[in-house]
Coordinates of C-alpha atoms in Angstrom, one line a residue:
M1 CA 0.1 -0.2 -0.2
S2 CA 1.3 3.1 -0.6
T3 CA 0.8 5.6 1.4
P4 CA 0.8 9.3 1.3
F5 CA 2.7 11.6 4.6
A6 CA 4.9 14.7 4.1
T7 CA 7.2 16.0 3.0
I8 CA 10.1 18.2 3.6
P9 CA 11.2 21.0 0.9
D10 CA 14.6 20.4 1.0
D11 CA 16.3 24.1 1.6
G12 CA 20.0 23.5 1.3
S13 CA 20.4 22.7 5.2
P14 CA 21.3 19.3 6.1
L15 CA 17.3 17.4 8.1
R16 CA 17.5 18.2 12.1
V17 CA 16.7 15.5 13.8
V18 CA 16.8 13.8 17.7
V19 CA 18.0 11.1 18.3
V20 CA 15.4 9.0 21.3
G21 CA 17.6 6.4 23.1
A22 CA 20.9 6.0 23.9
G23 CA 21.5 3.0 24.5
G24 CA 24.9 1.3 22.6
M25 CA 22.9 0.9 19.2
G26 CA 22.4 4.6 19.9
R27 CA 25.2 6.5 19.9
A28 CA 26.2 3.4 16.5
W29 CA 23.3 5.8 15.2
L30 CA 24.0 8.9 16.7
R31 CA 27.5 8.0 15.4
T32 CA 25.8 8.0 11.4
V33 CA 24.1 11.3 12.1
E34 CA 27.1 12.6 12.3
E35 CA 29.0 10.9 10.7
S36 CA 26.0 12.5 7.4
P37 CA 25.5 15.6 5.8
L38 CA 22.0 14.8 5.3
V39 CA 21.8 15.2 9.2
E40 CA 21.7 17.6 12.1
L41 CA 21.3 15.9 15.2
A42 CA 19.5 18.8 17.4
G43 CA 18.8 16.0 20.8
I44 CA 18.8 12.9 23.3
V45 CA 16.6 12.1 24.2
D46 CA 16.4 9.3 27.4
L47 CA 14.7 8.2 30.7
D48 CA 18.7 8.4 31.6
L49 CA 19.8 11.9 31.5
G50 CA 22.8 10.9 32.5
A51 CA 23.2 8.3 30.2
A52 CA 21.9 11.1 27.6
R53 CA 24.5 13.9 28.0
A54 CA 27.1 11.0 28.0
A55 CA 25.9 9.5 25.3
A56 CA 25.9 13.1 24.3
A57 CA 30.3 13.8 25.6
A58 CA 30.6 10.3 23.4
V59 CA 30.6 12.4 20.1
G60 CA 32.2 15.5 21.2
R61 CA 29.1 17.1 21.4
P62 CA 28.7 17.3 25.1
D63 CA 26.7 20.5 25.1
L64 CA 23.8 18.8 22.9
P65 CA 20.4 19.5 24.3
V66 CA 18.6 16.0 25.7
G67 CA 15.6 16.2 27.7
T68 CA 13.2 12.8 28.7
G69 CA 10.1 13.8 26.3
T70 CA 10.4 13.2 22.9
A71 CA 8.2 15.7 21.1
A72 CA 8.6 18.9 23.7
L73 CA 13.2 18.3 23.1
A74 CA 11.8 18.3 19.1
A75 CA 10.3 21.3 19.6
D76 CA 12.7 23.1 22.1
V77 CA 15.8 22.5 19.2
G78 CA 13.8 23.2 16.6
A79 CA 14.0 19.5 14.8
R80 CA 11.3 18.1 11.4
A81 CA 12.5 14.3 12.5
V82 CA 12.9 11.8 15.0
I83 CA 14.6 8.5 15.1
N84 CA 13.4 5.1 17.6
V85 CA 16.6 3.7 18.7
T86 CA 15.3 2.2 22.3
V87 CA 13.4 -1.1 22.7
P88 CA 12.3 -2.4 20.8
A89 CA 8.7 -2.6 23.7
A90 CA 9.2 1.3 23.7
H91 CA 8.9 1.7 19.9
H92 CA 4.6 1.9 20.3
P93 CA 4.3 5.2 22.6
V94 CA 7.7 6.6 21.4
T95 CA 6.6 6.7 17.9
T96 CA 3.2 7.3 18.1
E97 CA 4.0 10.1 20.1
A98 CA 6.7 11.9 17.3
L99 CA 3.1 11.5 14.6
S100 CA 0.1 12.8 16.4
A101 CA 3.0 15.9 17.2
G102 CA 4.1 16.5 13.2
L103 CA 7.4 14.3 13.4
P104 CA 8.5 12.0 10.3
V105 CA 10.0 8.5 12.2
L106 CA 13.2 6.2 11.7
G107 CA 12.4 3.4 13.4
E108 CA 14.8 0.5 15.1
K109 CA 13.3 -2.5 13.7
P110 CA 11.0 -4.3 14.8
V111 CA 7.9 -2.6 14.1
A112 CA 7.0 -2.3 17.6
S113 CA 6.9 -5.0 20.0
T114 CA 3.6 -6.8 18.1
V115 CA 1.9 -7.2 15.1
A116 CA -1.3 -5.3 16.6
Q117 CA 1.2 -2.4 18.0
G118 CA 2.5 -2.5 13.8
L119 CA -1.0 -2.6 12.6
S120 CA -1.5 0.9 15.1
L121 CA 1.8 2.5 14.4
A122 CA 0.7 2.1 10.1
A123 CA -3.0 3.2 11.0
A124 CA -0.6 5.7 13.0
A125 CA 0.7 7.3 10.2
E126 CA -1.6 7.4 8.6
V127 CA -3.9 10.0 10.6
S128 CA -1.0 11.8 10.9
G129 CA 0.5 11.9 7.6
Q130 CA 3.8 11.3 8.3
L131 CA 6.0 9.0 7.3
F132 CA 6.9 6.0 9.7
M133 CA 9.7 4.0 8.8
V134 CA 11.5 1.2 9.7
S135 CA 15.3 0.8 9.3
Q136 CA 15.7 -3.0 8.3
S137 CA 19.5 -2.0 7.5
R138 CA 20.8 -6.3 6.4
R139 CA 19.3 -4.2 3.2
Y140 CA 21.4 -1.6 2.4
N141 CA 23.7 -4.0 0.8
R142 CA 25.4 -3.7 -2.1
Q143 CA 26.2 -7.0 -2.0
L144 CA 22.0 -7.6 -1.5
F145 CA 21.2 -6.4 -4.0
E146 CA 24.0 -7.8 -6.7
A147 CA 22.5 -10.9 -5.3
K148 CA 19.6 -11.0 -6.0
R149 CA 20.1 -9.2 -10.3
L150 CA 21.7 -11.8 -9.8
A151 CA 19.4 -14.7 -8.7
A152 CA 17.4 -12.7 -12.3
S153 CA 19.2 -14.7 -14.7
L154 CA 18.1 -17.6 -12.9
G155 CA 14.0 -17.8 -14.1
S156 CA 11.6 -19.9 -11.5
V157 CA 13.2 -19.5 -8.3
G158 CA 12.2 -22.8 -6.1
I159 CA 14.2 -22.9 -2.8
V160 CA 15.8 -19.5 -1.1
S161 CA 18.0 -21.2 2.3
A162 CA 20.0 -18.8 4.3
E163 CA 22.3 -20.6 6.9
F164 CA 23.3 -17.3 10.0
F165 CA 25.7 -19.6 12.7
K166 CA 27.0 -17.1 15.7
A167 CA 27.7 -17.2 19.0
P168 CA 28.0 -14.1 19.9
H169 CA 28.2 -13.4 24.7
F170 CA 25.5 -10.0 24.3
G171 CA 24.9 -10.4 28.2
G172 CA 21.9 -8.1 29.3
F173 CA 18.1 -8.5 27.8
R174 CA 18.7 -11.1 24.5
D175 CA 20.8 -13.4 27.2
A176 CA 17.5 -13.1 28.9
M177 CA 15.2 -12.9 26.4
D178 CA 12.9 -15.7 25.8
H179 CA 13.0 -16.4 21.8
P180 CA 16.5 -14.8 21.8
L181 CA 17.6 -15.5 17.7
L182 CA 13.4 -14.8 15.9
L183 CA 12.4 -12.2 17.8
D184 CA 16.2 -10.3 17.6
M185 CA 18.5 -12.0 14.5
A186 CA 16.4 -14.3 12.6
I187 CA 14.0 -10.6 11.4
H188 CA 17.1 -9.6 9.8
Q189 CA 17.6 -12.4 7.3
F190 CA 13.2 -13.4 7.1
D191 CA 13.2 -9.2 5.4
M192 CA 15.7 -10.3 3.7
A193 CA 14.0 -13.0 1.8
R194 CA 11.3 -11.5 1.2
F195 CA 13.4 -8.4 -0.8
L196 CA 15.2 -11.4 -2.7
L197 CA 12.0 -12.9 -3.7
D198 CA 9.9 -9.9 -3.8
A199 CA 7.2 -12.1 -2.4
D200 CA 5.4 -12.3 2.0
P201 CA 5.1 -15.2 3.9
V202 CA 2.3 -17.6 3.5
S203 CA 2.8 -19.4 6.2
V204 CA 5.9 -21.7 8.2
F205 CA 7.0 -24.6 10.8
C206 CA 9.1 -23.4 13.6
E207 CA 11.3 -25.5 16.0
E208 CA 13.0 -23.6 18.6
Y209 CA 15.4 -25.3 20.4
N210 CA 18.5 -24.6 22.9
P211 CA 21.8 -26.2 22.2
S212 CA 23.0 -27.7 26.4
W213 CA 26.1 -25.9 25.6
S214 CA 23.9 -22.4 25.8
W215 CA 24.0 -19.1 27.7
Y216 CA 21.4 -17.7 26.8
R217 CA 17.6 -18.4 28.9
G218 CA 15.3 -18.9 25.7
D219 CA 15.7 -20.2 22.6
A220 CA 19.2 -20.3 21.1
G221 CA 18.2 -22.0 17.4
A222 CA 15.5 -22.4 15.2
S223 CA 14.8 -23.9 12.1
A224 CA 11.8 -22.8 9.9
I225 CA 10.3 -23.1 7.1
F226 CA 8.0 -20.6 4.8
E227 CA 6.0 -21.4 2.1
M228 CA 6.4 -17.3 0.2
T229 CA 3.4 -15.8 -1.7
G230 CA 5.2 -17.5 -5.8
G231 CA 5.0 -20.7 -4.3
E232 CA 9.0 -20.6 -3.4
R233 CA 10.2 -21.5 0.2
F234 CA 12.6 -20.0 1.9
V235 CA 14.4 -22.4 4.7
F236 CA 16.3 -20.2 7.8
T237 CA 18.6 -22.6 10.2
G238 CA 20.3 -20.9 12.8
S239 CA 22.0 -20.9 15.6
W240 CA 23.3 -18.5 18.1
C241 CA 25.6 -20.8 20.7
S242 CA 27.6 -22.0 17.7
P243 CA 31.6 -21.3 18.6
G244 CA 34.0 -21.8 15.4
Q245 CA 33.9 -21.1 11.5
E246 CA 30.6 -18.9 12.2
T247 CA 28.6 -17.2 9.1
S248 CA 29.0 -13.4 8.5
W249 CA 25.7 -11.7 10.2
N250 CA 24.1 -11.5 7.0
A251 CA 24.3 -14.9 7.1
S252 CA 24.3 -17.0 4.2
W253 CA 22.7 -17.7 1.3
R254 CA 22.1 -20.6 -1.4
I255 CA 19.1 -19.2 -4.3
S256 CA 18.8 -22.1 -5.9
G257 CA 15.9 -21.7 -9.1
E258 CA 14.7 -23.3 -12.4
H259 CA 18.4 -22.5 -14.7
G260 CA 20.9 -22.2 -11.8
T261 CA 22.4 -21.6 -8.2
V262 CA 23.2 -17.5 -6.7
L263 CA 25.8 -18.4 -3.5
W264 CA 26.4 -15.0 -1.6
D265 CA 28.2 -15.6 1.8
G266 CA 26.6 -13.0 3.2
D267 CA 30.2 -10.7 3.1
N268 CA 32.3 -11.0 -0.4
E269 CA 30.7 -10.3 -3.5
P270 CA 28.1 -13.5 -4.6
T271 CA 28.3 -15.6 -7.8
V272 CA 26.1 -17.6 -10.1
E273 CA 26.2 -20.1 -12.2
S274 CA 23.1 -20.8 -14.6
T275 CA 22.5 -21.5 -18.3
E276 CA 20.8 -17.6 -18.6
A277 CA 23.2 -14.4 -18.3
A278 CA 22.2 -12.0 -16.0
G279 CA 21.0 -8.6 -16.7
P280 CA 23.8 -5.7 -16.9
A281 CA 24.5 -5.0 -12.8
A282 CA 23.0 -2.7 -11.9
S283 CA 24.4 1.5 -11.0
Q284 CA 22.3 1.3 -7.7
D285 CA 24.0 1.8 -4.8
P286 CA 21.9 1.3 -1.1
G287 CA 24.1 1.8 0.6
Q288 CA 26.0 0.8 4.1
E289 CA 23.2 -1.0 6.7
I290 CA 22.1 2.0 9.1
A291 CA 23.8 5.0 6.8
G292 CA 21.8 3.1 3.8
S293 CA 18.4 3.0 6.1
L294 CA 19.0 7.3 6.5
R295 CA 20.0 8.2 3.3
D296 CA 16.4 6.4 2.7
F297 CA 14.3 7.7 4.9
V298 CA 15.5 11.5 4.1
A299 CA 15.2 11.3 0.2
A300 CA 11.8 9.9 0.5
L301 CA 10.9 12.5 3.0
R302 CA 12.8 15.3 0.0
T303 CA 11.1 13.9 -2.7
G304 CA 7.5 11.6 -1.5
G305 CA 9.3 8.3 -3.0
T306 CA 8.2 5.2 -0.7
P307 CA 10.9 3.9 0.8
M308 CA 12.2 0.1 1.9
G309 CA 10.9 0.6 5.2
Q310 CA 7.9 2.3 4.9
V311 CA 5.7 1.0 8.5
H312 CA 3.0 -0.6 5.6
R313 CA 5.9 -2.7 3.7
N314 CA 7.5 -4.1 7.2
I315 CA 4.7 -5.8 8.9
M316 CA 4.6 -8.8 6.8
S317 CA 8.5 -8.6 8.7
L318 CA 7.8 -8.9 11.6
A319 CA 4.9 -11.2 10.9
M320 CA 7.3 -13.8 10.0
V321 CA 8.4 -13.8 13.1
E322 CA 5.7 -14.0 14.8
A323 CA 4.4 -16.9 12.8
A324 CA 8.0 -18.4 13.2
V325 CA 7.3 -17.7 16.6
L326 CA 3.4 -18.9 17.4
S327 CA 4.0 -22.3 15.0
A328 CA 7.6 -23.3 17.9
S329 CA 5.3 -22.8 20.2
T330 CA 2.3 -24.9 19.2
G331 CA 3.9 -27.4 16.9
T332 CA 2.5 -27.1 13.7
R333 CA 2.2 -25.0 10.5
I334 CA 0.3 -21.2 10.9
S335 CA -1.1 -19.3 8.3
V336 CA -0.4 -15.6 8.9
D337 CA -3.4 -14.5 7.1
A338 CA -4.8 -16.3 9.9
L339 CA -2.5 -14.2 12.4
L340 CA -2.2 -10.5 10.6
E341 CA -6.0 -10.7 10.8
E342 CA -6.6 -12.2 15.4
S343 CA -3.9 -9.5 15.3
Y344 CA -6.1 -6.9 13.6
R345 CA -8.4 -7.5 16.2
Q346 CA -5.9 -7.4 18.5
A347 CA -5.3 -4.8 17.2
I348 CA -9.2 -2.8 17.3
L349 CA -9.5 -4.2 20.9
E350 CA -6.2 -2.3 21.8
E351 CA -6.3 1.1 19.8
R352 CA -6.6 3.9 22.8
D353 CA -6.8 6.8 19.7
P354 CA -10.0 7.9 17.8
G355 CA -8.5 8.8 14.5
A356 CA -6.3 5.2 14.5
L357 CA -8.7 3.5 15.9
E358 CA -11.0 5.1 12.9
V359 CA -8.5 4.1 9.9
L360 CA -8.4 0.6 11.4
K361 CA -12.5 -0.2 11.4
S362 CA -11.5 1.0 7.5
W363 CA -9.2 -1.6 5.9
P364 CA -11.1 -4.4 4.8
S365 CA -8.8 -6.8 5.9
A366 CA -5.5 -7.2 7.1
W367 CA -3.5 -8.6 4.6
T368 CA -5.6 -5.4 2.2
A369 CA -3.5 -2.7 4.9
L370 CA -0.5 -3.6 3.8
S371 CA -0.1 -5.8 0.0
V372 CA 2.5 -2.9 -1.9
S373 CA 1.2 -1.7 -4.6

């Protein structure tokens, strides 16, 4: 669904933004914002003002304004947009506050804690007329774009597989999560598969497990088989407690079609073996990870073009995660359409904003509202 949003014409000056969240990922965003000529860091929001001040000092801006309220600080410093780098539980309230204040939002993945909350945010974006874009940062990778170009020579694609094996010792909230791999990491590969196939999920069967040596409380391993809208299968196998011979953070990919196969190890140039010639090399450079997301966000605000992570387009990636978790919990194959409709009913029940509720009720179905024109 291509939903129009307010633009901010380019007057030759950088777009003033506030960053919400001063944790580890927040600091990565602060560095990216400071390095970009497209934006100007105007302030930092965090419930812990000490953390906000420390983050400001860490990027060499110790006098940068800080505050605990997103809309209030943005108004005080004249910011035109918000970058939401809070924990997932805060994505919905922070984004809702910003959109209601007339501020476009670039948010960290996932779109929200649940698909129902994601649908609420899609409705909030429509009510406010503001852009809400989710930074699905691993889409912004030139090698991924090249793998997609090469895959066009394969004819009909039958299966896409991704293997992800890492052994990070994060500490903190990830070690205590119920579904650390699926909820915090696999959304990247699920979203990348949607990009590679230009397809959405139909159903999934997933199993989760936790090896005896795992340092995670929740299941750190998972295997999932998705049926996609084009009839393809996407197979994901991963573990966050697999030391040795680790894969790329982007995973290791195989795309298999009627004329051949594309391989991509996630870190180097993809290769193809096909009986058909690939098309001309693409000139598009998507940028790299969060810097690419930021560039896409600003370009959308300047031109009105729809960015890759626009909220309506992104919710299906979270739906893949939620469906996989439900499948693993129940031991059954899950219909994504059924999950969407249940989430849609839940969103209507939980919605407290009258305008967003009216929008939600106006949708024929969740699937219709999220379909890309």
